[in-house]
């Protein structure tokens, strides 16, 4: 006889221990300071932007899409593992309490995003619809929580169906209905919102009827979904520290690889120059992360009106990019064959420092182009000069002493 409550307690404890270990590295001092600066600046300019909000701004559309899509995205964490397919599958009828706790945990852990979205959109909503007031917005949040519960239960029932096309169709239909509900609620049109809500209830009840016809849970699907979400978490954590659980994927990217390595001479001292460039390009970790930081930093620079804050954002994202790319140094540390290379350690260090410097200078050049497009010669000169100086100083003073 399996004690479902005891099993859940043990799995939950192991899960929290695993995630907290990596969260400690994700929210370290460097990232916490950068996030505080970034959020503070955005909040200030968000407030300034609201003072000149256009009368025809589509606040209802934005609120409906944000609330509706997140209400639709309601995954259930089961904390199941591959051996459970053998050892727990025969005892499925004894695990009702376990799966109930999975649903409770999944809902509670997603509440922080609910309140973040509500807090972020609140000032915009009040600026657009001051006549509806705070009570109306709080009622919308209450409806948001109820609709999210319905979607989570519906998603859980649909996990009994192995047909991905049916599951996707169900998700799309519910997402559209959710968006329409919160669009009407945002405009204060409760009658239309109620009609669409009835349609959503019909869809949820239909999924419940389908689930009742299934013999049991699709355990392999539950395990696959849970592992997929853990891989996503590990990829994020891998940006900040080495994650041994993560299996890196490699992509060919022939054209980009050829462009980066074609000019490297075939010499012993350029071995790691070649290796680091193809690792950066073909690994699933570095190239996407680098360009995401460039794009986010570029958007901040483009939309922030104050030139000095633009410059601060440019330096901040230069720092974040270099800090994340430092993990290239340890990327191949478990590959013992590299120790057989007749290559000096200083050549390896020199190759990484040179590549990081080139990445930072290229990012500085791109940020400077944004100032040029906005015809801001002062910002262009300061970013190109200051960014270049910061790149050299950061590489020599911070990165180099840490490579050992």
Coordinates of N, CA and C in Angstrom, one line a residue, residues 119-350:
X119 N -0.2 43.7 -11.3 CA 0.5 44.9 -10.8 C 1.0 45.7 -12.0
X120 N 1.5 45.0 -13.0 CA 2.1 45.7 -14.1 C 1.1 46.4 -15.0
X121 N -0.1 45.8 -15.2 CA -1.1 46.3 -16.0 C -2.1 47.3 -15.3
X122 N -2.0 47.2 -13.9 CA -2.9 48.1 -13.1 C -2.8 49.6 -13.4
X123 N -1.6 50.2 -13.4 CA -1.5 51.6 -13.7 C -2.0 52.0 -15.1
X124 N -1.7 51.1 -16.1 CA -2.2 51.4 -17.5 C -3.8 51.3 -17.5
X125 N -4.3 50.3 -16.8 CA -5.8 50.2 -16.8 C -6.5 51.4 -16.1
X126 N -5.9 51.8 -15.0 CA -6.5 52.9 -14.2 C -6.4 54.2 -15.0
X127 N -5.3 54.4 -15.8 CA -5.1 55.6 -16.6 C -6.1 55.6 -17.8
X128 N -6.5 54.4 -18.3 CA -7.4 54.4 -19.4 C -8.8 54.4 -19.0
X129 N -9.2 53.7 -17.9 CA -10.6 53.6 -17.5 C -10.7 54.0 -16.1
X130 N -10.5 55.3 -15.8 CA -10.6 55.8 -14.4 C -12.0 55.7 -13.8
X131 N -13.0 55.6 -14.8 CA -14.4 55.6 -14.3 C -14.8 54.2 -13.7
X132 N -14.1 53.2 -14.1 CA -14.4 51.8 -13.7 C -13.9 51.6 -12.2
X133 N -12.8 52.2 -11.9 CA -12.3 52.1 -10.5 C -11.6 50.9 -10.1
X134 N -11.1 50.9 -8.9 CA -10.3 49.8 -8.3 C -11.1 48.6 -8.1
X135 N -12.3 48.7 -7.7 CA -13.1 47.5 -7.4 C -13.4 46.7 -8.6
X136 N -13.5 47.3 -9.8 CA -13.7 46.6 -11.0 C -12.5 45.8 -11.4
X137 N -11.3 46.4 -11.2 CA -10.1 45.7 -11.5 C -9.8 44.6 -10.6
X138 N -10.1 44.7 -9.3 CA -10.0 43.6 -8.3 C -10.9 42.5 -8.6
X139 N -12.1 42.8 -9.1 CA -13.1 41.8 -9.5 C -12.5 41.0 -10.8
X140 N -11.8 41.7 -11.7 CA -11.2 41.1 -12.8 C -10.1 40.1 -12.4
X141 N -9.4 40.5 -11.3 CA -8.3 39.6 -10.8 C -9.0 38.4 -10.2
X142 N -10.1 38.6 -9.5 CA -10.8 37.4 -8.9 C -11.3 36.5 -10.0
X143 N -11.9 37.0 -11.1 CA -12.3 36.2 -12.2 C -11.1 35.5 -12.9
X144 N -10.0 36.2 -12.9 CA -8.7 35.7 -13.5 C -8.4 34.4 -12.7
X145 N -8.4 34.4 -11.4 CA -8.0 33.3 -10.6 C -9.0 32.1 -10.8
X146 N -10.3 32.4 -10.9 CA -11.3 31.4 -11.1 C -11.1 30.7 -12.5
X147 N -10.9 31.5 -13.5 CA -10.8 31.0 -14.9 C -9.5 30.2 -15.0
X148 N -8.5 30.6 -14.2 CA -7.2 29.9 -14.2 C -7.4 28.5 -13.6
X149 N -8.2 28.4 -12.6 CA -8.5 27.1 -12.0 C -9.2 26.2 -13.0
X150 N -10.2 26.8 -13.7 CA -10.9 26.0 -14.7 C -9.9 25.4 -15.8
X151 N -9.0 26.3 -16.2 CA -8.1 25.9 -17.3 C -7.1 24.9 -16.8
X152 N -6.7 25.0 -15.5 CA -5.8 24.0 -15.0 C -6.4 22.6 -14.9
X153 N -7.6 22.6 -14.4 CA -8.3 21.3 -14.3 C -8.6 20.8 -15.7
X154 N -8.9 21.6 -16.7 CA -9.2 21.1 -18.0 C -7.9 20.6 -18.6
X155 N -6.8 21.3 -18.4 CA -5.5 20.8 -18.9 C -5.1 19.5 -18.3
X156 N -5.4 19.3 -17.0 CA -5.1 18.0 -16.4 C -5.9 16.9 -17.0
X157 N -7.2 17.2 -17.2 CA -8.1 16.1 -17.8 C -7.6 15.8 -19.2
X158 N -7.2 16.8 -20.0 CA -6.7 16.6 -21.3 C -5.4 15.8 -21.4
X159 N -4.7 15.7 -20.3 CA -3.4 14.9 -20.3 C -3.7 13.4 -20.4
X160 N -5.0 13.1 -20.3 CA -5.3 11.7 -20.4 C -5.4 11.3 -21.9
X161 N -5.5 12.3 -22.8 CA -5.6 12.0 -24.2 C -4.2 12.1 -24.8
X162 N -3.8 11.1 -25.6 CA -2.5 11.0 -26.2 C -2.4 11.7 -27.5
X163 N -3.5 12.1 -28.1 CA -3.5 12.7 -29.4 C -3.1 14.2 -29.2
X164 N -1.9 14.6 -29.7 CA -1.4 16.0 -29.5 C -2.3 17.0 -30.3
X165 N -2.9 16.5 -31.4 CA -3.7 17.5 -32.2 C -5.0 17.9 -31.4
X166 N -5.5 16.9 -30.7 CA -6.7 17.2 -29.9 C -6.4 18.1 -28.7
X167 N -5.2 17.9 -28.1 CA -4.8 18.7 -27.0 C -4.5 20.1 -27.4
X168 N -3.8 20.3 -28.6 CA -3.6 21.6 -29.1 C -4.8 22.4 -29.5
X169 N -5.8 21.7 -30.1 CA -7.0 22.3 -30.5 C -7.8 22.8 -29.2
X170 N -7.8 21.9 -28.2 CA -8.4 22.3 -26.9 C -7.7 23.6 -26.4
X171 N -6.4 23.6 -26.4 CA -5.7 24.8 -25.8 C -6.0 26.0 -26.6
X172 N -6.0 25.9 -27.9 CA -6.3 27.1 -28.8 C -7.7 27.7 -28.5
X173 N -8.7 26.8 -28.5 CA -10.1 27.2 -28.3 C -10.2 27.9 -26.9
X174 N -9.6 27.3 -25.9 CA -9.7 27.9 -24.6 C -9.0 29.2 -24.5
X175 N -7.8 29.3 -25.2 CA -7.1 30.6 -25.2 C -7.9 31.7 -25.8
X176 N -8.5 31.4 -26.9 CA -9.3 32.4 -27.6 C -10.5 32.9 -26.7
X177 N -11.2 31.9 -26.1 CA -12.3 32.3 -25.2 C -11.8 33.1 -24.0
X178 N -10.7 32.7 -23.4 CA -10.1 33.4 -22.3 C -9.8 34.9 -22.7
X179 N -9.2 35.1 -23.8 CA -8.8 36.4 -24.3 C -10.0 37.3 -24.5
X180 N -11.1 36.7 -25.1 CA -12.3 37.4 -25.3 C -13.0 37.8 -24.0
X181 N -13.0 36.9 -23.1 CA -13.6 37.1 -21.8 C -13.0 38.4 -21.1
X182 N -11.6 38.4 -21.0 CA -11.0 39.5 -20.3 C -11.0 40.8 -21.2
X183 N -11.1 40.7 -22.5 CA -11.3 41.9 -23.3 C -12.6 42.6 -22.9
X184 N -13.7 41.8 -22.9 CA -15.0 42.4 -22.5 C -15.0 42.9 -21.1
X185 N -14.3 42.1 -20.2 CA -14.3 42.6 -18.8 C -13.5 43.9 -18.6
X186 N -12.4 44.0 -19.4 CA -11.6 45.2 -19.3 C -12.5 46.5 -19.7
X187 N -13.4 46.3 -20.6 CA -14.2 47.4 -21.1 C -15.5 47.5 -20.2
X188 N -15.6 46.7 -19.2 CA -16.8 46.7 -18.3 C -18.1 46.2 -18.9
X189 N -18.0 45.4 -20.0 CA -19.1 44.8 -20.6 C -19.4 43.4 -20.1
X190 N -20.0 43.3 -18.9 CA -20.2 42.1 -18.2 C -21.1 41.1 -18.9
X191 N -22.1 41.6 -19.6 CA -23.1 40.7 -20.3 C -22.3 39.9 -21.4
X192 N -21.6 40.5 -22.2 CA -20.8 39.8 -23.3 C -19.8 38.9 -22.6
X193 N -19.1 39.3 -21.6 CA -18.2 38.5 -20.9 C -18.8 37.3 -20.3
X194 N -20.1 37.4 -19.8 CA -20.8 36.3 -19.2 C -21.1 35.3 -20.2
X195 N -21.5 35.7 -21.4 CA -21.9 34.8 -22.5 C -20.7 34.0 -22.9
X196 N -19.5 34.6 -23.1 CA -18.3 33.9 -23.5 C -17.9 33.0 -22.3
X197 N -18.1 33.4 -21.1 CA -17.8 32.5 -20.0 C -18.6 31.2 -20.0
X198 N -19.8 31.3 -20.3 CA -20.7 30.1 -20.5 C -20.1 29.2 -21.5
X199 N -19.6 29.8 -22.6 CA -19.0 28.9 -23.7 C -17.7 28.2 -23.1
X200 N -17.0 29.0 -22.3 CA -15.8 28.3 -21.7 C -16.1 27.2 -20.8
X201 N -17.2 27.4 -20.0 CA -17.6 26.3 -19.1 C -18.0 25.1 -19.9
X202 N -18.7 25.3 -21.0 CA -19.1 24.2 -21.9 C -17.9 23.4 -22.4
X203 N -16.9 24.1 -22.8 CA -15.6 23.5 -23.3 C -15.0 22.7 -22.1
X204 N -14.9 23.3 -20.9 CA -14.3 22.6 -19.8 C -15.1 21.4 -19.4
X205 N -16.4 21.5 -19.4 CA -17.2 20.3 -19.1 C -17.0 19.2 -20.2
X206 N -16.8 19.6 -21.4 CA -16.6 18.7 -22.5 C -15.3 17.9 -22.3
X207 N -14.3 18.6 -21.9 CA -13.0 17.9 -21.7 C -13.1 17.0 -20.5
X208 N -13.9 17.4 -19.5 CA -14.2 16.5 -18.4 C -14.9 15.2 -18.8
X209 N -15.8 15.3 -19.7 CA -16.5 14.2 -20.3 C -15.6 13.3 -21.1
X210 N -14.7 13.9 -21.8 CA -13.7 13.1 -22.6 C -12.8 12.3 -21.6
X211 N -12.4 13.0 -20.5 CA -11.5 12.4 -19.6 C -12.1 11.2 -18.9
X212 N -13.4 11.3 -18.6 CA -14.1 10.2 -17.9 C -14.1 8.9 -18.8
X213 N -14.0 9.1 -20.1 CA -14.0 8.0 -21.0 C -12.7 7.3 -21.1
X214 N -11.6 7.9 -20.6 CA -10.3 7.3 -20.7 C -10.1 6.4 -19.5
X215 N -9.3 5.3 -19.7 CA -9.1 4.3 -18.7 C -8.2 4.8 -17.5
X216 N -7.2 5.5 -17.9 CA -6.3 6.0 -16.8 C -5.4 7.1 -17.4
X217 N -4.4 7.5 -16.5 CA -3.5 8.5 -16.9 C -2.5 8.1 -18.0
X218 N -2.1 9.0 -18.8 CA -1.0 8.8 -19.7 C 0.3 9.1 -19.0
X219 N 0.8 8.1 -18.3 CA 2.0 8.3 -17.5 C 3.2 8.7 -18.2
X220 N 3.4 8.2 -19.4 CA 4.6 8.6 -20.2 C 4.5 10.0 -20.6
X221 N 3.3 10.5 -20.9 CA 3.1 11.9 -21.2 C 3.3 12.8 -20.0
X222 N 2.9 12.4 -18.8 CA 3.1 13.2 -17.6 C 4.6 13.3 -17.3
X223 N 5.3 12.2 -17.4 CA 6.7 12.2 -17.2 C 7.4 13.1 -18.2
X224 N 7.1 13.0 -19.5 CA 7.7 13.8 -20.5 C 7.4 15.3 -20.3
X225 N 6.2 15.7 -19.9 CA 5.9 17.1 -19.7 C 6.7 17.6 -18.5
X226 N 6.8 16.8 -17.4 CA 7.5 17.3 -16.3 C 9.0 17.4 -16.6
X227 N 9.6 16.5 -17.3 CA 11.0 16.6 -17.7 C 11.3 17.8 -18.6
X228 N 10.3 18.0 -19.4 CA 10.5 19.2 -20.3 C 10.5 20.5 -19.6
X229 N 9.7 20.6 -18.6 CA 9.7 21.9 -17.7 C 11.0 21.9 -16.9
X230 N 11.5 20.8 -16.4 CA 12.8 20.8 -15.7 C 13.9 21.2 -16.6
X231 N 13.9 20.7 -17.9 CA 15.0 21.1 -18.8 C 15.0 22.6 -19.1
X232 N 13.8 23.2 -19.2 CA 13.7 24.6 -19.3 C 14.3 25.3 -18.1
X233 N 14.0 24.9 -16.9 CA 14.6 25.5 -15.7 C 16.1 25.3 -15.7
X234 N 16.6 24.1 -16.1 CA 18.0 23.9 -16.1 C 18.7 24.7 -17.2
X235 N 18.1 25.0 -18.3 CA 18.7 25.9 -19.3 C 18.9 27.3 -18.8
X236 N 17.9 27.8 -18.1 CA 18.0 29.1 -17.4 C 19.1 29.1 -16.4
X237 N 19.1 28.1 -15.5 CA 20.2 28.0 -14.5 C 21.6 27.8 -15.1
X238 N 21.6 27.2 -16.3 CA 22.9 27.0 -17.0 C 23.5 28.3 -17.5
X239 N 22.7 29.3 -17.5 CA 23.3 30.6 -17.9 C 24.1 31.2 -16.8
X240 N 23.9 30.7 -15.5 CA 24.6 31.2 -14.4 C 25.6 30.3 -13.7
X241 N 25.4 29.0 -13.9 CA 26.3 28.0 -13.3 C 26.3 26.7 -14.1
X242 N 27.2 25.9 -13.9 CA 27.2 24.6 -14.6 C 26.2 23.6 -14.1
X243 N 25.4 23.1 -15.0 CA 24.3 22.2 -14.6 C 24.6 20.8 -15.2
X244 N 25.0 19.9 -14.4 CA 25.4 18.5 -14.9 C 24.2 17.8 -15.5
X245 N 22.9 18.1 -15.0 CA 21.8 17.4 -15.5 C 21.4 17.7 -16.9
X246 N 21.9 18.9 -17.4 CA 21.4 19.4 -18.6 C 22.1 18.7 -19.8
X247 N 21.4 18.2 -20.7 CA 22.0 17.6 -21.9 C 21.9 18.7 -23.0
X248 N 23.1 19.2 -23.4 CA 23.1 20.3 -24.4 C 22.8 19.7 -25.8
X249 N 22.0 20.5 -26.5 CA 21.8 20.1 -27.9 C 22.7 20.9 -28.8
X250 N 23.1 20.3 -29.9 CA 24.0 20.9 -30.9 C 23.3 21.1 -32.2
X251 N 23.4 22.3 -32.8 CA 22.8 22.7 -34.0 C 23.9 23.0 -35.1
X252 N 23.7 22.6 -36.3 CA 24.7 22.7 -37.3 C 25.1 24.1 -37.6
X253 N 24.2 24.9 -38.1 CA 24.5 26.4 -38.4 C 25.7 26.5 -39.3
X254 N 25.8 25.8 -40.4 CA 27.0 25.8 -41.2 C 27.4 27.1 -41.7
X255 N 26.5 28.0 -42.1 CA 26.8 29.3 -42.7 C 27.5 30.2 -41.7
X256 N 26.9 30.2 -40.5 CA 27.5 31.1 -39.4 C 28.8 30.6 -38.9
X257 N 28.9 29.3 -38.8 CA 30.2 28.7 -38.4 C 31.3 29.0 -39.4
X258 N 30.9 28.8 -40.6 CA 31.9 29.0 -41.7 C 32.4 30.5 -41.7
X259 N 31.4 31.4 -41.5 CA 31.8 32.8 -41.4 C 32.7 33.2 -40.3
X260 N 32.5 32.5 -39.1 CA 33.3 32.8 -38.0 C 34.7 32.1 -37.9
X261 N 34.8 31.0 -38.6 CA 36.1 30.2 -38.5 C 36.9 30.2 -39.8
X262 N 36.4 30.7 -40.8 CA 37.1 30.6 -42.1 C 38.4 31.4 -42.1
X263 N 38.5 32.5 -41.3 CA 39.7 33.3 -41.3 C 40.7 32.8 -40.3
X264 N 40.4 31.8 -39.5 CA 41.3 31.4 -38.4 C 42.4 30.5 -39.0
X265 N 43.7 30.9 -38.8 CA 44.8 30.1 -39.4 C 44.9 28.8 -38.8
X266 N 45.4 27.8 -39.6 CA 45.6 26.4 -39.1 C 46.9 26.3 -38.3
X267 N 46.8 26.8 -37.1 CA 48.0 26.7 -36.2 C 47.7 26.2 -34.8
X268 N 48.7 25.7 -34.2 CA 48.5 25.1 -32.9 C 48.0 26.1 -31.9
X269 N 48.5 27.3 -31.9 CA 48.1 28.3 -30.9 C 46.7 28.8 -31.1
X270 N 46.0 28.5 -32.2 CA 44.7 28.9 -32.5 C 43.6 27.8 -32.3
X271 N 44.0 26.7 -31.7 CA 43.1 25.6 -31.5 C 41.9 26.0 -30.7
X272 N 42.1 26.7 -29.6 CA 40.9 27.0 -28.8 C 40.1 28.2 -29.4
X273 N 40.8 29.0 -30.2 CA 40.1 30.1 -30.9 C 39.0 29.4 -31.8
X274 N 39.4 28.4 -32.5 CA 38.4 27.6 -33.3 C 37.3 27.0 -32.5
X275 N 37.8 26.3 -31.4 CA 36.8 25.6 -30.6 C 35.8 26.5 -29.9
X276 N 36.2 27.6 -29.3 CA 35.3 28.5 -28.6 C 34.3 29.1 -29.6
X277 N 34.7 29.4 -30.8 CA 33.8 30.0 -31.8 C 32.7 29.0 -32.2
X278 N 33.1 27.8 -32.5 CA 32.1 26.8 -32.9 C 31.2 26.4 -31.7
X279 N 31.8 26.4 -30.5 CA 31.0 26.1 -29.3 C 29.9 27.2 -29.1
X280 N 30.3 28.4 -29.2 CA 29.4 29.6 -29.1 C 28.3 29.5 -30.1
X281 N 28.6 29.1 -31.3 CA 27.7 29.2 -32.4 C 26.7 28.0 -32.4
X282 N 27.3 26.8 -32.2 CA 26.5 25.5 -32.3 C 25.8 25.1 -31.1
X283 N 26.3 25.5 -29.9 CA 25.7 25.1 -28.7 C 24.3 25.7 -28.5
X284 N 23.4 25.1 -27.8 CA 22.1 25.6 -27.5 C 22.0 26.7 -26.5
X285 N 23.2 27.0 -25.8 CA 23.2 27.9 -24.7 C 23.5 29.4 -25.1
X286 N 24.6 29.5 -25.8 CA 25.3 30.8 -25.9 C 24.8 31.8 -26.9
X287 N 24.6 31.3 -28.2 CA 24.2 32.2 -29.3 C 22.9 32.8 -29.0
X288 N 21.9 32.0 -28.6 CA 20.5 32.6 -28.3 C 20.5 33.5 -27.2
X289 N 21.3 33.2 -26.1 CA 21.3 34.0 -24.9 C 22.0 35.4 -25.3
X290 N 23.1 35.3 -26.1 CA 23.8 36.5 -26.4 C 22.8 37.5 -27.2
X291 N 22.1 37.0 -28.2 CA 21.3 37.8 -29.0 C 20.0 38.3 -28.3
X292 N 19.5 37.4 -27.3 CA 18.4 37.9 -26.5 C 18.8 39.1 -25.7
X293 N 20.0 39.1 -25.1 CA 20.5 40.2 -24.3 C 20.7 41.4 -25.2
X294 N 21.2 41.2 -26.4 CA 21.4 42.3 -27.3 C 20.0 43.0 -27.7
X295 N 19.0 42.1 -27.9 CA 17.7 42.6 -28.3 C 17.0 43.4 -27.2
X296 N 17.1 42.8 -26.0 CA 16.4 43.4 -24.8 C 17.1 44.7 -24.5
X297 N 18.5 44.7 -24.5 CA 19.2 45.9 -24.3 C 18.9 47.0 -25.3
X298 N 18.8 46.5 -26.6 CA 18.5 47.5 -27.7 C 17.2 48.1 -27.6
X299 N 16.2 47.3 -27.1 CA 14.8 47.9 -26.9 C 14.8 48.9 -25.8
X300 N 15.5 48.6 -24.7 CA 15.6 49.5 -23.6 C 16.3 50.8 -24.1
X301 N 17.3 50.7 -24.8 CA 18.0 51.9 -25.3 C 17.1 52.7 -26.3
X302 N 16.4 52.0 -27.1 CA 15.6 52.7 -28.1 C 14.4 53.5 -27.5
X303 N 13.8 52.9 -26.5 CA 12.5 53.5 -26.0 C 12.7 54.4 -24.8
X304 N 13.8 54.3 -24.1 CA 14.1 55.2 -22.9 C 14.5 56.6 -23.5
X305 N 13.8 57.6 -23.0 CA 14.1 58.9 -23.6 C 15.4 59.6 -23.1
X306 N 15.8 59.3 -21.8 CA 16.9 60.0 -21.3 C 18.2 59.4 -21.8
X307 N 19.1 60.3 -22.3 CA 20.4 59.8 -23.0 C 21.3 59.1 -22.0
X308 N 21.3 59.6 -20.7 CA 22.2 59.0 -19.7 C 21.7 57.6 -19.3
X309 N 20.4 57.5 -19.2 CA 19.9 56.2 -18.8 C 20.1 55.2 -20.0
X310 N 20.0 55.7 -21.2 CA 20.3 54.8 -22.4 C 21.7 54.3 -22.3
X311 N 22.7 55.2 -22.0 CA 24.1 54.8 -21.8 C 24.3 53.8 -20.7
X312 N 23.5 54.0 -19.6 CA 23.6 53.1 -18.5 C 23.1 51.7 -18.9
X313 N 22.0 51.7 -19.6 CA 21.5 50.4 -20.1 C 22.5 49.7 -21.0
X314 N 23.2 50.5 -21.9 CA 24.2 49.9 -22.8 C 25.3 49.2 -22.0
X315 N 25.8 49.9 -21.0 CA 26.9 49.3 -20.2 C 26.4 48.1 -19.4
X316 N 25.1 48.2 -18.9 CA 24.6 47.1 -18.1 C 24.5 45.9 -18.9
X317 N 24.0 46.0 -20.1 CA 23.8 44.8 -21.0 C 25.1 44.3 -21.5
X318 N 26.1 45.1 -21.7 CA 27.5 44.7 -22.0 C 28.0 43.8 -20.9
X319 N 27.8 44.2 -19.6 CA 28.2 43.5 -18.5 C 27.5 42.1 -18.4
X320 N 26.2 42.2 -18.6 CA 25.4 40.9 -18.5 C 25.8 39.9 -19.5
X321 N 26.1 40.4 -20.7 CA 26.5 39.5 -21.8 C 27.8 38.8 -21.5
X322 N 28.8 39.6 -21.1 CA 30.1 39.1 -20.8 C 30.1 38.2 -19.7
X323 N 29.3 38.5 -18.7 CA 29.2 37.7 -17.5 C 28.6 36.3 -17.8
X324 N 27.6 36.3 -18.7 CA 27.1 35.0 -19.1 C 28.0 34.2 -20.0
X325 N 28.7 34.9 -20.9 CA 29.6 34.2 -21.8 C 30.8 33.6 -21.2
X326 N 31.1 34.0 -19.9 CA 32.3 33.5 -19.2 C 32.2 31.9 -19.0
X327 N 30.9 31.4 -19.1 CA 30.8 30.0 -18.8 C 31.3 29.1 -20.0
X328 N 31.7 29.8 -21.1 CA 32.4 29.0 -22.1 C 33.6 28.4 -21.6
X329 N 34.3 29.0 -20.6 CA 35.6 28.4 -20.1 C 35.4 27.0 -19.6
X330 N 34.2 26.7 -18.9 CA 34.0 25.4 -18.3 C 33.2 24.5 -19.2
X331 N 32.8 25.0 -20.4 CA 31.9 24.2 -21.2 C 32.5 22.8 -21.5
X332 N 33.7 22.7 -21.8 CA 34.3 21.4 -22.2 C 35.2 20.7 -21.1
X333 N 34.9 21.1 -19.9 CA 35.8 20.6 -18.8 C 35.7 19.2 -18.5
X334 N 34.5 18.6 -18.9 CA 34.3 17.1 -18.7 C 34.8 16.3 -19.9
X335 N 35.3 17.0 -20.9 CA 35.8 16.2 -22.1 C 37.3 16.0 -21.9
X336 N 37.6 14.8 -21.5 CA 39.0 14.5 -21.1 C 39.9 14.5 -22.3
X337 N 39.4 14.3 -23.5 CA 40.2 14.3 -24.7 C 40.9 15.6 -25.0
X338 N 40.4 16.7 -24.5 CA 41.0 18.0 -24.7 C 42.3 18.1 -24.0
X339 N 42.5 17.3 -22.9 CA 43.8 17.3 -22.1 C 44.9 16.7 -23.0
X340 N 44.5 16.0 -24.0 CA 45.6 15.4 -24.9 C 46.1 16.4 -25.9
X341 N 45.4 17.5 -26.1 CA 45.9 18.5 -27.0 C 47.3 19.0 -26.6
X342 N 48.2 19.1 -27.5 CA 49.5 19.7 -27.2 C 49.4 21.2 -27.3
X343 N 48.5 21.8 -26.4 CA 48.2 23.2 -26.4 C 48.5 23.8 -25.0
X344 N 49.2 24.9 -25.0 CA 49.5 25.5 -23.7 C 48.2 26.1 -23.1
X345 N 48.2 26.2 -21.7 CA 47.1 26.7 -21.0 C 46.9 28.2 -21.3
X346 N 48.0 28.9 -21.5 CA 47.8 30.4 -21.8 C 47.2 30.6 -23.1
X347 N 47.4 29.7 -24.1 CA 46.7 29.8 -25.4 C 45.2 29.7 -25.2
X348 N 44.8 28.8 -24.4 CA 43.4 28.6 -24.1 C 42.8 29.8 -23.5
X349 N 43.5 30.4 -22.5 CA 43.0 31.6 -21.8 C 42.9 32.7 -22.8
X350 N 44.0 32.9 -23.6 CA 44.0 34.0 -24.5 C 42.9 33.9 -25.5

